[in-house]
């Protein structure tokens, strides 16, 4: 039976899939829940190819096989699956359609699957360069994907191994001193291995000062269409690690000269991006775990998670650069004392000032193009909120330095606060002065709106009335976390019956673009004291996205599965 995607119940209305094998391009887990669990199919053939925007569409790599998996618990119906390349899939689709058209007998496929459930172990490889204290710096990489697996993530695992060997050799040769803190090297099955490693000896977690995740670091940028990214920790875990790794990366960004050598720039593409998740750093950086961990990754990658992720797409020079960055980061942190901490505090402060100035520069342009006076006032209020938020995050980064050395950070906090205030006052004055509107009028309006400038009020005036209902519920809800570490989708699905899963998938599909980011960030901010409305505010300040309705519905599923506690307060 052919399904285009098969992700909605309605697609099954006129076809009988019972005891048949379905061919689909859709989300396999959703198809399993509907085709197999609900409508009785016995197997799945998948010919989908996940798009990686803007560099990979389904037919861009027609001969590649997409890395796909789905699974079930003992209470669910057993099922098998096979994956075809898009080209093979198209051939099969055409054949099936022709048979139907000509009233011929249906295609028969033969499948033999030999598998069983059994108790197993998760293997986590750990190596350590011992320091003088019990504190540790961690370099983590995952090694668990089916072939091809060159860039994801043999590349990260290989760099990790090379760093361990190199630092160890330099120490043995007397070229580097033995570090103060230990450096631990971890090779894990992605996510599951990290959960297992942390859970095995929870008491050592507070000694883990910082980490770095190496995930897909080898890409040949021209072939794979990638950029080298530093992904920062989430704002709920603001940390010194971000500015440090960026500072080390910047040493590499002047490796090319202009024709007569007057200017220097990078020969490769690079960027720093906010936290987005999706690998082991999302477990470590969760505030309930508290091990700040940026990720080094090359993204996008045209061959990501396919059989074409092979060795000739790996660039040894990229491996070297990223290896040196991660090695420098970990050895520096393993030895950082008072002097290094004060230097890093100054780095954080200077970077913050640049960030604020850049941010305000953009906002002045944005506000200047407004014509509605009320919108100008609201934009100013949002600007104030946003720079106060940035300042709070940066103060938390400075505070996090206490993990390295017990320096007094007050002077940095004060400077951050005063700088923020001064820049905002200056901006406000400029906008009043340069705007063609009457200054007093704008001032009055600003004062008025600011008095009740809670987000909800703004929504009442300017947005969809339907949203207010959800904002009101959020105002009365407090979310408490029960477990340390983020909650995986599979954990939620295991706690739901088939019908609830269908509802859960519907929520996921309707919010596909924001689903992963919002659910992760919101859980990080849930500290058992904040109302869901405050969490929604913080997520919006962090990501620019607001969807309180989604968060309420999502947390409702979590509380049904007893994965969080939700409490109503008046
Ligand atoms: Zn992967």
PDB file of C-alpha atoms in Angstrom, residues 28-29 32 36 44 68-72 79-82:
ATOM      1  CA  UNK A  28       8.206   6.809  10.651  1.00  0.00           C
ATOM      2  CA  UNK A  29       7.239   6.928  14.313  1.00  0.00           C
ATOM      3  CA  UNK A  32       4.068   3.232  13.017  1.00  0.00           C
ATOM      4  CA  UNK A  36       0.683  -0.504  12.468  1.00  0.00           C
ATOM      5  CA  UNK A  44       6.988  -0.390   6.862  1.00  0.00           C
ATOM      6  CA  UNK A  68      15.983   6.002  10.069  1.00  0.00           C
ATOM      7  CA  UNK A  69      14.730   4.104  13.079  1.00  0.00           C
ATOM      8  CA  UNK A  70      11.598   3.443  15.071  1.00  0.00           C
ATOM      9  CA  UNK A  71      10.972   1.195  18.022  1.00  0.00           C
ATOM     10  CA  UNK A  72       8.325  -0.093  20.325  1.00  0.00           C
ATOM     11  CA  UNK A  79       6.899  -4.383  13.448  1.00  0.00           C
ATOM     12  CA  UNK A  80       9.766  -4.434  10.971  1.00  0.00           C
ATOM     13  CA  UNK A  81      10.983  -1.825   8.526  1.00  0.00           C
ATOM     14  CA  UNK A  82      13.268  -1.368   5.530  1.00  0.00           C
TER      15      UNK A  82
END
